[in-house]
Amino acid sequence: MNNDIAKEVIILITQRQNKILKFIVEEYVKTVKPVSSNVICKKLKCSSATIRNEMVLLEELGYLEKNHYAAGRQPSEEGYRYYVENLMTPKDLTGEDMLKLQTIFHNQSLVLSDAIEKSLELVAEITNYTSVVLGKTSSENKLKKVEVISLDEGKILTMLITDKGYVEYKNLYLPDTDIEEIIKTVNIINKMISGTPIDEISEKLEYDVKPVITKYVKQHEVLYNAFYDAFASFTNKANDIHFVGKNNFLKQPEFNNIEKVKELLAKFDDVNAINEMAEEKNGVNVYIGKESEFSDDVSVIKTKYNYNGEEGTIAIIGPKRMEYQRVVNLLNYIKENIEEQD
């Protein structure tokens, strides 16, 4: 379900009902217990009868629901959506969260992909949710050209450049190899497979390029194997899907049913379902329950990033009872730091 569609069906409520719903959502997120009218009375300084009446109205509007095993009310899916769209208070990251993330992104020894992974490991650790980073699928990247630079003592820097402007650097060690033979190999590759989707290159190399290199290049075997391995590594990276904290769902009270957890974890292995999560426009997107098209029992908060022509998606998956504002802040901060590296 698209967020814009969700916004269209939201029914605005009174200021007092807003305060009650906001309190119930935030209290339930913290305690995992249905919130009673007595607890709200103490917070909002209203009579118990007034609060009960307002809770009944909020339930009739679909924003609250009863718990069959305890007194009080808890947010419905629509209640969480209303909270995200209308009641969530913008806040800065806590000093502790920001310091930990700054330490990662300011570490000059980390390449960006490692910094992204470490930042998501941190998010999974401090929230007890599941983090995922999805690289752009290799079928969406096409090879523009290959370039090589001779370094020293048989070391060659290879640059694989895509039509999106992304550059993958690969160091090859080719001792006793004539640079002219290397250049000849690169020219053949560029002539024959420029414009080919990355995930089709291995097949083209094997069936189209290899026979030509064998015919025209003296040191064909070592050169073919070196470039084949370089492209295979790039293809795997371009299809990258990395999870952190899959088992964090076991820590959530909503998932004390092992069968429900198994069913959810199985969905993490469904590549098609995961890739569909990356089809959103820029900005932070919040998908709650059925909206996620991933599982009715979870919420997904995700955003795209773009660095040096490389696109990807970072996402946090947790129970519907999620700290929405905190996660939105964390993803915004990570996205900004990734794109500042550009």
mmCIF file of N, CA and C in Angstrom, residues 109-172:
data_model
loop_
_atom_site.group_PDB
_atom_site.id
_atom_site.type_symbol
_atom_site.label_atom_id
_atom_site.label_comp_id
_atom_site.label_asym_id
_atom_site.label_seq_id
_atom_site.Cartn_x
_atom_site.Cartn_y
_atom_site.Cartn_z
ATOM 1 N N SER A 109 39.753 4.754 7.894
ATOM 2 C CA SER A 109 40.235 3.437 7.456
ATOM 3 C C SER A 109 39.119 2.571 6.889
ATOM 4 N N LEU A 110 37.860 3.021 7.044
ATOM 5 C CA LEU A 110 36.726 2.237 6.542
ATOM 6 C C LEU A 110 36.306 2.719 5.164
ATOM 7 N N VAL A 111 36.140 1.781 4.224
ATOM 8 C CA VAL A 111 35.524 2.150 2.952
ATOM 9 C C VAL A 111 34.029 2.329 3.219
ATOM 10 N N LEU A 112 33.331 2.996 2.304
ATOM 11 C CA LEU A 112 31.937 3.359 2.563
ATOM 12 C C LEU A 112 31.056 2.143 2.820
ATOM 13 N N SER A 113 31.232 1.065 2.031
ATOM 14 C CA SER A 113 30.374 -0.120 2.213
ATOM 15 C C SER A 113 30.526 -0.691 3.623
ATOM 16 N N ASP A 114 31.761 -0.648 4.168
ATOM 17 C CA ASP A 114 31.977 -1.129 5.536
ATOM 18 C C ASP A 114 31.348 -0.189 6.552
ATOM 19 N N ALA A 115 31.423 1.118 6.300
ATOM 20 C CA ALA A 115 30.818 2.095 7.210
ATOM 21 C C ALA A 115 29.298 1.910 7.256
ATOM 22 N N ILE A 116 28.686 1.645 6.081
ATOM 23 C CA ILE A 116 27.238 1.408 6.035
ATOM 24 C C ILE A 116 26.880 0.176 6.858
ATOM 25 N N GLU A 117 27.637 -0.913 6.653
ATOM 26 C CA GLU A 117 27.360 -2.152 7.381
ATOM 27 C C GLU A 117 27.513 -1.942 8.878
ATOM 28 N N LYS A 118 28.581 -1.254 9.287
ATOM 29 C CA LYS A 118 28.820 -1.051 10.717
ATOM 30 C C LYS A 118 27.748 -0.143 11.329
ATOM 31 N N SER A 119 27.285 0.853 10.567
ATOM 32 C CA SER A 119 26.241 1.733 11.091
ATOM 33 C C SER A 119 24.941 0.950 11.284
ATOM 34 N N LEU A 120 24.648 0.025 10.374
ATOM 35 C CA LEU A 120 23.427 -0.770 10.508
ATOM 36 C C LEU A 120 23.572 -1.823 11.610
ATOM 37 N N GLU A 121 24.796 -2.302 11.829
ATOM 38 C CA GLU A 121 25.029 -3.189 12.978
ATOM 39 C C GLU A 121 24.730 -2.448 14.276
ATOM 40 N N LEU A 122 25.147 -1.177 14.314
ATOM 41 C CA LEU A 122 24.885 -0.358 15.502
ATOM 42 C C LEU A 122 23.382 -0.149 15.688
ATOM 43 N N VAL A 123 22.666 0.165 14.605
ATOM 44 C CA VAL A 123 21.221 0.386 14.699
ATOM 45 C C VAL A 123 20.520 -0.873 15.196
ATOM 46 N N ALA A 124 20.921 -2.028 14.658
ATOM 47 C CA ALA A 124 20.318 -3.296 15.098
ATOM 48 C C ALA A 124 20.578 -3.534 16.583
ATOM 49 N N GLU A 125 21.764 -3.152 17.033
ATOM 50 C CA GLU A 125 22.139 -3.370 18.432
ATOM 51 C C GLU A 125 21.365 -2.457 19.375
ATOM 52 N N ILE A 126 21.221 -1.180 19.022
ATOM 53 C CA ILE A 126 20.597 -0.233 19.958
ATOM 54 C C ILE A 126 19.075 -0.246 19.902
ATOM 55 N N THR A 127 18.502 -0.808 18.834
ATOM 56 C CA THR A 127 17.032 -0.832 18.720
ATOM 57 C C THR A 127 16.439 -2.224 18.921
ATOM 58 N N ASN A 128 17.271 -3.260 18.760
ATOM 59 C CA ASN A 128 16.784 -4.654 18.753
ATOM 60 C C ASN A 128 15.850 -4.929 17.582
ATOM 61 N N TYR A 129 16.034 -4.182 16.478
ATOM 62 C CA TYR A 129 15.310 -4.448 15.238
ATOM 63 C C TYR A 129 16.282 -5.090 14.244
ATOM 64 N N THR A 130 15.772 -5.411 13.062
ATOM 65 C CA THR A 130 16.600 -6.006 12.012
ATOM 66 C C THR A 130 16.949 -4.947 10.986
ATOM 67 N N SER A 131 18.238 -4.860 10.642
ATOM 68 C CA SER A 131 18.699 -3.899 9.638
ATOM 69 C C SER A 131 19.023 -4.643 8.351
ATOM 70 N N VAL A 132 18.819 -3.964 7.228
ATOM 71 C CA VAL A 132 19.152 -4.572 5.939
ATOM 72 C C VAL A 132 19.656 -3.489 4.993
ATOM 73 N N VAL A 133 20.695 -3.833 4.244
ATOM 74 C CA VAL A 133 21.172 -2.939 3.185
ATOM 75 C C VAL A 133 21.073 -3.711 1.881
ATOM 76 N N LEU A 134 20.472 -3.086 0.884
ATOM 77 C CA LEU A 134 20.283 -3.709 -0.417
ATOM 78 C C LEU A 134 21.018 -2.899 -1.462
ATOM 79 N N GLY A 135 21.957 -3.517 -2.152
ATOM 80 C CA GLY A 135 22.618 -2.861 -3.271
ATOM 81 C C GLY A 135 21.703 -2.850 -4.476
ATOM 82 N N LYS A 136 22.023 -2.022 -5.451
ATOM 83 C CA LYS A 136 21.246 -1.997 -6.691
ATOM 84 C C LYS A 136 21.434 -3.319 -7.412
ATOM 85 N N THR A 137 20.379 -3.935 -7.897
ATOM 86 C CA THR A 137 20.518 -5.214 -8.579
ATOM 87 C C THR A 137 21.370 -5.062 -9.828
ATOM 88 N N SER A 138 22.169 -6.099 -10.099
ATOM 89 C CA SER A 138 23.126 -5.995 -11.196
ATOM 90 C C SER A 138 22.452 -5.907 -12.558
ATOM 91 N N SER A 139 21.191 -6.364 -12.671
ATOM 92 C CA SER A 139 20.498 -6.267 -13.962
ATOM 93 C C SER A 139 20.211 -4.811 -14.320
ATOM 94 N N GLU A 140 20.260 -3.911 -13.311
ATOM 95 C CA GLU A 140 19.978 -2.501 -13.554
ATOM 96 C C GLU A 140 21.238 -1.696 -13.856
ATOM 97 N N ASN A 141 22.405 -2.352 -13.796
ATOM 98 C CA ASN A 141 23.669 -1.711 -14.146
ATOM 99 C C ASN A 141 24.225 -2.354 -15.409
ATOM 100 N N LYS A 142 24.686 -1.531 -16.331
ATOM 101 C CA LYS A 142 25.302 -2.057 -17.559
ATOM 102 C C LYS A 142 26.753 -1.608 -17.620
ATOM 103 N N LEU A 143 27.587 -2.459 -18.180
ATOM 104 C CA LEU A 143 28.996 -2.114 -18.312
ATOM 105 C C LEU A 143 29.165 -1.025 -19.359
ATOM 106 N N LYS A 144 29.849 0.050 -18.975
ATOM 107 C CA LYS A 144 30.175 1.098 -19.939
ATOM 108 C C LYS A 144 31.537 0.814 -20.559
ATOM 109 N N LYS A 145 32.539 0.586 -19.683
ATOM 110 C CA LYS A 145 33.868 0.249 -20.199
ATOM 111 C C LYS A 145 34.758 -0.252 -19.077
ATOM 112 N N VAL A 146 35.853 -0.868 -19.486
ATOM 113 C CA VAL A 146 36.891 -1.310 -18.565
ATOM 114 C C VAL A 146 38.140 -0.486 -18.861
ATOM 115 N N GLU A 147 38.790 -0.014 -17.808
ATOM 116 C CA GLU A 147 40.060 0.690 -17.981
ATOM 117 C C GLU A 147 41.105 0.048 -17.072
ATOM 118 N N VAL A 148 42.369 0.099 -17.474
ATOM 119 C CA VAL A 148 43.442 -0.452 -16.643
ATOM 120 C C VAL A 148 44.578 0.560 -16.515
ATOM 121 N N ILE A 149 45.222 0.526 -15.365
ATOM 122 C CA ILE A 149 46.403 1.347 -15.125
ATOM 123 C C ILE A 149 47.506 0.430 -14.606
ATOM 124 N N SER A 150 48.653 0.466 -15.263
ATOM 125 C CA SER A 150 49.789 -0.339 -14.819
ATOM 126 C C SER A 150 50.448 0.337 -13.624
ATOM 127 N N LEU A 151 50.593 -0.396 -12.530
ATOM 128 C CA LEU A 151 51.220 0.157 -11.338
ATOM 129 C C LEU A 151 52.698 -0.243 -11.317
ATOM 130 N N ASP A 152 53.050 -1.258 -10.569
ATOM 131 C CA ASP A 152 54.443 -1.732 -10.590
ATOM 132 C C ASP A 152 54.501 -3.206 -10.228
ATOM 133 N N GLU A 153 55.567 -3.850 -10.628
ATOM 134 C CA GLU A 153 55.829 -5.254 -10.295
ATOM 135 C C GLU A 153 54.627 -6.157 -10.565
ATOM 136 N N GLY A 154 54.069 -6.022 -11.758
ATOM 137 C CA GLY A 154 52.975 -6.903 -12.158
ATOM 138 C C GLY A 154 51.623 -6.546 -11.589
ATOM 139 N N LYS A 155 51.510 -5.397 -10.915
ATOM 140 C CA LYS A 155 50.225 -4.992 -10.343
ATOM 141 C C LYS A 155 49.477 -4.106 -11.327
ATOM 142 N N ILE A 156 48.209 -4.423 -11.518
ATOM 143 C CA ILE A 156 47.356 -3.689 -12.455
ATOM 144 C C ILE A 156 46.111 -3.217 -11.704
ATOM 145 N N LEU A 157 45.791 -1.925 -11.825
ATOM 146 C CA LEU A 157 44.536 -1.414 -11.268
ATOM 147 C C LEU A 157 43.490 -1.454 -12.374
ATOM 148 N N THR A 158 42.421 -2.221 -12.133
ATOM 149 C CA THR A 158 41.342 -2.349 -13.108
ATOM 150 C C THR A 158 40.136 -1.548 -12.640
ATOM 151 N N MET A 159 39.529 -0.798 -13.549
ATOM 152 C CA MET A 159 38.335 -0.021 -13.217
ATOM 153 C C MET A 159 37.177 -0.507 -14.085
ATOM 154 N N LEU A 160 36.143 -1.006 -13.448
ATOM 155 C CA LEU A 160 34.932 -1.438 -14.139
ATOM 156 C C LEU A 160 33.912 -0.310 -13.977
ATOM 157 N N ILE A 161 33.527 0.313 -15.067
ATOM 158 C CA ILE A 161 32.684 1.503 -15.025
ATOM 159 C C ILE A 161 31.315 1.182 -15.622
ATOM 160 N N THR A 162 30.244 1.534 -14.871
ATOM 161 C CA THR A 162 28.894 1.245 -15.351
ATOM 162 C C THR A 162 28.269 2.478 -15.989
ATOM 163 N N ASP A 163 27.131 2.243 -16.655
ATOM 164 C CA ASP A 163 26.419 3.350 -17.300
ATOM 165 C C ASP A 163 25.822 4.317 -16.285
ATOM 166 N N LYS A 164 25.727 3.889 -14.998
ATOM 167 C CA LYS A 164 25.195 4.766 -13.953
ATOM 168 C C LYS A 164 26.292 5.649 -13.347
ATOM 169 N N GLY A 165 27.531 5.452 -13.823
ATOM 170 C CA GLY A 165 28.639 6.246 -13.298
ATOM 171 C C GLY A 165 29.348 5.603 -12.128
ATOM 172 N N TYR A 166 28.903 4.387 -11.740
ATOM 173 C CA TYR A 166 29.551 3.704 -10.627
ATOM 174 C C TYR A 166 30.862 3.088 -11.103
ATOM 175 N N VAL A 167 31.905 3.211 -10.271
ATOM 176 C CA VAL A 167 33.220 2.671 -10.615
ATOM 177 C C VAL A 167 33.636 1.649 -9.560
ATOM 178 N N GLU A 168 33.953 0.442 -10.000
ATOM 179 C CA GLU A 168 34.462 -0.603 -9.113
ATOM 180 C C GLU A 168 35.948 -0.785 -9.405
ATOM 181 N N TYR A 169 36.761 -0.628 -8.355
ATOM 182 C CA TYR A 169 38.212 -0.768 -8.509
ATOM 183 C C TYR A 169 38.632 -2.181 -8.090
ATOM 184 N N LYS A 170 39.498 -2.773 -8.882
ATOM 185 C CA LYS A 170 39.968 -4.126 -8.585
ATOM 186 C C LYS A 170 41.464 -4.205 -8.868
ATOM 187 N N ASN A 171 42.241 -4.630 -7.881
ATOM 188 C CA ASN A 171 43.679 -4.812 -8.071
ATOM 189 C C ASN A 171 43.944 -6.221 -8.590
ATOM 190 N N LEU A 172 44.634 -6.312 -9.707
ATOM 191 C CA LEU A 172 45.007 -7.604 -10.273
ATOM 192 C C LEU A 172 46.523 -7.759 -10.179
#
